[in-house]
Short mmCIF file of C-alpha atoms and ligand atoms in Angstrom, two decimals:
data_model
loop_
_atom_site.label_atom_id
_atom_site.label_comp_id
_atom_site.label_asym_id
_atom_site.label_seq_id
_atom_site.Cartn_x
_atom_site.Cartn_y
_atom_site.Cartn_z
CA UNK A 1 -19.67 -61.21 80.60
CA UNK A 2 -21.63 -63.75 79.76
CA UNK A 3 -24.31 -62.76 77.78
CA UNK A 4 -22.08 -60.58 75.38
CA UNK A 5 -20.25 -63.99 75.25
CA UNK A 6 -23.35 -65.69 73.92
CA UNK A 7 -24.44 -62.41 71.79
CA UNK A 8 -21.19 -62.90 70.10
CA UNK A 9 -21.58 -66.65 69.58
CA UNK A 10 -25.45 -66.28 68.20
CA UNK A 11 -23.75 -63.32 65.76
CA UNK A 12 -21.27 -65.33 64.36
CA UNK A 13 -22.50 -68.83 64.64
CA UNK A 14 -26.51 -68.11 64.16
CA UNK A 15 -27.07 -70.11 67.26
CA UNK A 16 -25.61 -70.30 70.71
CA UNK A 17 -26.09 -73.59 72.60
CA UNK A 18 -26.16 -72.56 76.62
CA UNK A 19 -26.35 -76.15 78.54
CA UNK A 20 -27.74 -76.86 82.03
CA UNK A 21 -30.01 -74.16 81.71
CA UNK A 22 -32.68 -76.18 84.02
CA UNK A 23 -32.80 -78.22 86.85
CA UNK A 24 -33.11 -81.82 86.45
CA UNK A 25 -36.06 -82.12 88.39
CA UNK A 26 -37.90 -79.17 86.73
CA UNK A 27 -36.97 -80.67 83.49
CA UNK A 28 -38.33 -84.13 84.82
CA UNK A 29 -41.37 -82.25 86.10
CA UNK A 30 -41.73 -80.46 82.23
CA UNK A 31 -41.10 -83.65 80.87
CA UNK A 32 -43.80 -85.64 83.15
CA UNK A 33 -46.46 -82.68 82.46
CA UNK A 34 -45.94 -83.52 78.17
CA UNK A 35 -45.92 -87.58 78.90
CA UNK A 36 -49.71 -86.54 80.70
CA UNK A 37 -50.88 -83.92 78.09
CA UNK A 38 -49.80 -86.07 75.70
CA UNK A 39 -52.99 -86.91 74.83
CA UNK A 40 -54.08 -83.60 73.86
CA UNK A 41 -51.33 -83.08 71.36
CA UNK A 42 -51.96 -82.20 67.35
CA UNK A 43 -50.14 -84.51 64.79
CA UNK A 44 -48.97 -81.98 62.51
CA UNK A 45 -47.82 -84.73 59.57
CA UNK A 46 -47.23 -81.99 56.51
CA UNK A 47 -45.44 -82.50 52.77
CA UNK A 48 -43.82 -79.30 52.54
CA UNK A 49 -40.99 -77.37 50.79
CA UNK A 50 -38.44 -75.10 52.81
CA UNK A 51 -40.58 -72.35 53.27
CA UNK A 52 -43.10 -74.01 54.88
CA UNK A 53 -45.19 -74.17 52.01
CA UNK A 54 -47.71 -76.98 50.81
CA UNK A 55 -47.50 -75.84 46.88
CA UNK A 56 -45.03 -75.80 44.85
CA UNK A 57 -44.50 -73.03 42.06
CA UNK A 58 -44.97 -75.43 39.00
CA UNK A 59 -43.47 -73.09 36.59
CA UNK A 60 -40.12 -73.52 38.21
CA UNK A 61 -37.93 -77.05 37.39
CA UNK A 62 -39.01 -80.05 39.68
CA UNK A 63 -35.62 -80.17 41.07
CA UNK A 64 -35.86 -75.86 42.07
CA UNK A 65 -36.28 -75.76 46.02
CA UNK A 66 -40.19 -74.40 45.99
CA UNK A 67 -40.92 -77.44 44.17
CA UNK A 68 -38.84 -80.14 46.40
CA UNK A 69 -41.22 -81.66 48.98
CA UNK A 70 -40.15 -82.54 52.21
CA UNK A 71 -42.24 -84.76 54.88
CA UNK A 72 -42.09 -83.49 58.77
CA UNK A 73 -44.53 -84.93 61.26
CA UNK A 74 -44.49 -84.11 65.31
CA UNK A 75 -47.00 -84.14 67.50
CA UNK A 76 -47.54 -80.04 68.51
CA UNK A 77 -49.10 -79.45 72.78
CA UNK A 78 -50.49 -75.63 71.86
CA UNK A 79 -49.61 -73.03 75.05
CA UNK A 80 -53.37 -73.65 76.53
CA UNK A 81 -52.80 -77.56 76.61
CA UNK A 82 -49.55 -77.13 79.17
CA UNK A 83 -50.26 -77.00 83.07
CA UNK A 84 -49.91 -73.26 83.94
CA UNK A 85 -47.69 -74.30 86.67
CA UNK A 86 -45.34 -75.99 83.87
CA UNK A 87 -41.71 -75.13 84.72
CA UNK A 88 -41.46 -74.29 80.83
CA UNK A 89 -44.02 -72.02 81.80
CA UNK A 90 -42.85 -70.05 84.68
CA UNK A 91 -39.66 -70.06 82.67
CA UNK A 92 -40.99 -68.32 79.87
CA UNK A 93 -42.97 -65.70 81.82
CA UNK A 94 -40.32 -64.69 84.31
CA UNK A 95 -38.73 -61.63 83.91
CA UNK A 96 -34.83 -61.98 84.25
CA UNK A 97 -35.05 -64.91 81.07
CA UNK A 98 -36.97 -62.71 79.15
CA UNK A 99 -34.02 -59.81 79.62
CA UNK A 100 -31.31 -62.42 79.55
CA UNK A 101 -32.51 -63.70 76.26
CA UNK A 102 -33.63 -59.95 74.50
CA UNK A 103 -29.69 -58.98 75.74
CA UNK A 104 -28.44 -62.18 74.01
CA UNK A 105 -30.09 -61.14 70.80
CA UNK A 106 -29.69 -57.66 70.56
CA UNK A 107 -33.93 -56.87 70.40
CA UNK A 108 -34.40 -54.95 73.57
CA UNK A 109 -37.07 -55.02 74.77
CA UNK A 110 -38.83 -58.53 74.75
CA UNK A 111 -42.97 -59.34 75.60
CA UNK A 112 -44.66 -62.35 75.62
CA UNK A 113 -46.81 -63.49 72.94
CA UNK A 114 -50.70 -63.38 73.95
CA UNK A 115 -52.12 -66.02 71.38
CA UNK A 116 -53.67 -68.41 73.37
CA UNK A 117 -51.79 -71.38 70.81
CA UNK A 118 -47.85 -69.52 70.51
CA UNK A 119 -46.55 -68.32 73.46
CA UNK A 120 -44.91 -71.85 74.93
CA UNK A 121 -45.11 -75.18 73.42
CA UNK A 122 -43.66 -78.79 74.30
CA UNK A 123 -42.85 -80.50 70.28
CA UNK A 124 -42.49 -84.16 70.99
CA UNK A 125 -40.92 -86.36 68.48
CA UNK A 126 -41.90 -89.75 68.53
CA UNK A 127 -39.81 -93.19 66.36
CA UNK A 128 -39.70 -91.85 62.63
CA UNK A 129 -40.84 -88.09 63.37
CA UNK A 130 -38.52 -85.31 62.26
CA UNK A 131 -38.80 -81.99 60.74
CA UNK A 132 -38.13 -81.70 57.48
CA UNK A 133 -35.09 -79.01 55.97
CA UNK A 134 -36.56 -75.24 56.72
CA UNK A 135 -36.74 -71.68 57.36
CA UNK A 136 -38.56 -70.00 60.00
CA UNK A 137 -40.53 -67.81 58.55
CA UNK A 138 -41.05 -64.77 60.64
CA UNK A 139 -39.82 -64.56 64.00
CA UNK A 140 -36.11 -62.92 64.03
CA UNK A 141 -34.90 -65.51 66.01
CA UNK A 142 -36.21 -69.22 68.21
CA UNK A 143 -35.77 -70.32 71.38
CA UNK A 144 -35.72 -73.98 72.36
CA UNK A 145 -34.98 -75.88 75.25
CA UNK A 146 -34.38 -80.11 74.91
CA UNK A 147 -36.27 -81.25 78.38
CA UNK A 148 -35.71 -84.56 76.80
CA UNK A 149 -33.14 -86.25 73.61
CA UNK A 150 -33.91 -89.39 71.93
CA UNK A 151 -31.48 -91.76 71.86
CA UNK A 152 -30.77 -91.94 68.48
CA UNK A 153 -31.28 -89.44 65.60
CA UNK A 154 -33.55 -86.22 66.34
CA UNK A 155 -30.37 -84.31 65.61
CA UNK A 156 -30.57 -80.19 64.97
CA UNK A 157 -28.71 -79.85 61.68
CA UNK A 158 -28.42 -76.10 60.65
CA UNK A 159 -26.41 -74.95 57.29
CA UNK A 160 -25.82 -71.02 58.84
CA UNK A 161 -26.72 -68.50 56.65
CA UNK A 162 -27.80 -70.45 53.73
CA UNK A 163 -29.29 -67.27 52.08
CA UNK A 164 -29.39 -63.90 52.93
CA UNK A 165 -32.65 -61.38 52.85
CA UNK A 166 -30.99 -60.42 49.56
CA UNK A 167 -30.03 -63.47 47.49
CA UNK A 168 -32.56 -66.59 47.92
CA UNK A 169 -29.55 -68.92 46.65
CA UNK A 170 -31.51 -71.04 45.43
CA UNK A 171 -29.09 -73.65 43.68
CA UNK A 172 -27.01 -73.44 46.93
CA UNK A 173 -30.03 -74.23 48.76
CA UNK A 174 -30.73 -77.01 46.53
CA UNK A 175 -27.64 -78.96 46.76
CA UNK A 176 -27.83 -78.48 50.44
CA UNK A 177 -31.41 -80.03 50.30
CA UNK A 178 -30.47 -82.75 48.70
CA UNK A 179 -27.52 -83.46 50.77
CA UNK A 180 -24.29 -82.73 48.57
CA UNK A 181 -22.92 -80.18 51.32
CA UNK A 182 -22.40 -82.51 53.94
CA UNK A 183 -19.77 -80.37 54.98
CA UNK A 184 -21.65 -77.65 55.19
CA UNK A 185 -24.40 -79.18 57.94
CA UNK A 186 -23.48 -78.29 61.85
CA UNK A 187 -24.91 -80.66 64.13
CA UNK A 188 -25.58 -78.63 67.14
CA UNK A 189 -25.23 -80.89 70.14
CA UNK A 190 -28.08 -80.82 72.13
CA UNK A 191 -28.34 -82.70 75.85
CA UNK A 192 -31.41 -82.31 77.83
CA UNK A 193 -31.37 -79.66 80.13
CA UNK A 194 -29.99 -77.25 77.39
CA UNK A 195 -31.46 -74.08 75.81
CA UNK A 196 -30.26 -72.78 72.28
CA UNK A 197 -31.21 -69.72 70.30
CA UNK A 198 -30.61 -69.42 66.74
CA UNK A 199 -31.19 -67.34 63.69
CA UNK A 200 -33.84 -69.87 61.26
CA UNK A 201 -34.85 -67.15 59.25
CA UNK A 202 -31.70 -67.57 56.22
CA UNK A 203 -30.25 -70.50 58.03
CA UNK A 204 -32.08 -73.63 56.81
CA UNK A 205 -32.59 -76.30 59.11
CA UNK A 206 -33.87 -79.46 60.20
CA UNK A 207 -34.59 -82.17 62.53
CA UNK A 208 -33.40 -86.09 61.86
CA UNK A 209 -35.78 -89.01 62.28
CA UNK A 210 -35.58 -89.89 65.74
CA UNK A 211 -35.37 -93.47 66.29
CA UNK A 212 -35.72 -95.36 69.49
CA UNK A 213 -37.98 -95.85 72.48
CA UNK A 214 -37.47 -91.96 74.06
CA UNK A 215 -39.79 -89.34 72.75
CA UNK A 216 -37.59 -86.10 72.06
CA UNK A 217 -39.90 -83.44 74.18
CA UNK A 218 -39.02 -79.70 73.12
CA UNK A 219 -39.93 -76.52 74.93
CA UNK A 220 -40.26 -74.09 72.31
CA UNK A 221 -40.35 -70.60 73.13
CA UNK A 222 -41.77 -67.02 71.47
CA UNK A 223 -40.98 -63.88 72.47
CA UNK A 224 -42.14 -60.64 70.73
CA UNK A 225 -40.62 -57.38 70.12
CA UNK A 226 -44.25 -55.17 70.59
CA UNK A 227 -46.51 -55.93 73.42
CA UNK A 228 -50.45 -57.81 72.63
CA UNK A 229 -48.93 -59.56 69.66
CA UNK A 230 -51.55 -62.71 68.53
CA UNK A 231 -51.06 -65.76 65.96
CA UNK A 232 -53.03 -65.72 62.83
CA UNK A 233 -55.67 -68.16 63.00
CA UNK A 234 -55.38 -69.58 59.87
CA UNK A 235 -51.97 -70.84 61.42
CA UNK A 236 -52.58 -71.81 64.58
CA UNK A 237 -54.93 -73.93 62.25
CA UNK A 238 -52.56 -75.89 60.90
CA UNK A 239 -49.71 -75.99 63.28
CA UNK A 240 -52.50 -76.68 65.75
CA UNK A 241 -55.30 -78.20 64.36
CA UNK A 242 -57.47 -75.35 65.90
CA UNK A 243 -61.16 -74.46 64.16
CA UNK A 244 -60.94 -71.50 61.84
CA UNK A 245 -63.68 -69.25 63.65
CA UNK A 246 -66.24 -68.46 60.65
CA UNK A 247 -66.06 -65.07 59.12
O1 AKG B 301 -36.63 -79.18 67.98
C1 AKG B 301 -35.98 -78.37 67.10
O2 AKG B 301 -34.66 -78.33 67.43
C2 AKG B 301 -35.93 -77.46 66.29
C3 AKG B 301 -37.25 -76.85 65.77
C4 AKG B 301 -37.74 -75.25 64.95
O3 AKG B 301 -36.89 -75.92 63.78
C5 AKG B 301 -38.01 -74.39 65.31
O4 AKG B 301 -39.20 -74.62 65.91
O5 AKG B 301 -38.09 -73.81 64.11
FE1 FE2 B 302 -36.96 -73.80 62.64
#
């Protein structure tokens, strides 16, 4: 059965990719929606370590991964900046998709995220934009849909199982970040329309700098293990540029 094979692939490789997940007309429609909404995107530029922290640890050496600050830059369209009839929202809220994803990731059932910003994002990368090496923070899995690929660059690169729940593996992480382990970097082929489910918590990954005129446009979907989840206002302030309500 297809879902069983995808689950096995995810468990073995820490990612699985499904080509042609969205019809070309729907994909083009989502690309248009992203281009039209782009003036409302939050330009998200940051200098941070691979643990998504903006501050290093002065008690550690300069070449410790916690002190290796990396540049990232994307344009982020939050859920409430995307039209309600955009195909990425339709897909996200469609029960058969949620059920299929739940079976692949082995967390059943899954629920929609209820935050105003977080459930579905369109992440746009123009020339020079990139996502630096990082571990995803809380989510057990991440799901992305390539809506438009860049002409050059914009590769999704991952080093499976760089660390584990028990071992931070700092020395290895440092070598990966310094480019000393190219043989361990998996470049995940993503043509337009491909869905990717990956476990980014312990597998460091990045998007290499985008080159060329064509914007890389990625749909990102967040499902939850329990109903009613909303985001942390501070995280929304950082990622989406929202005001933090006064305490
Ligand atoms: O844009 C991508 O391909 C991956 C983005 C990413 O790292 C994430 O959503 O956690
Ligand atoms: Fe990530």
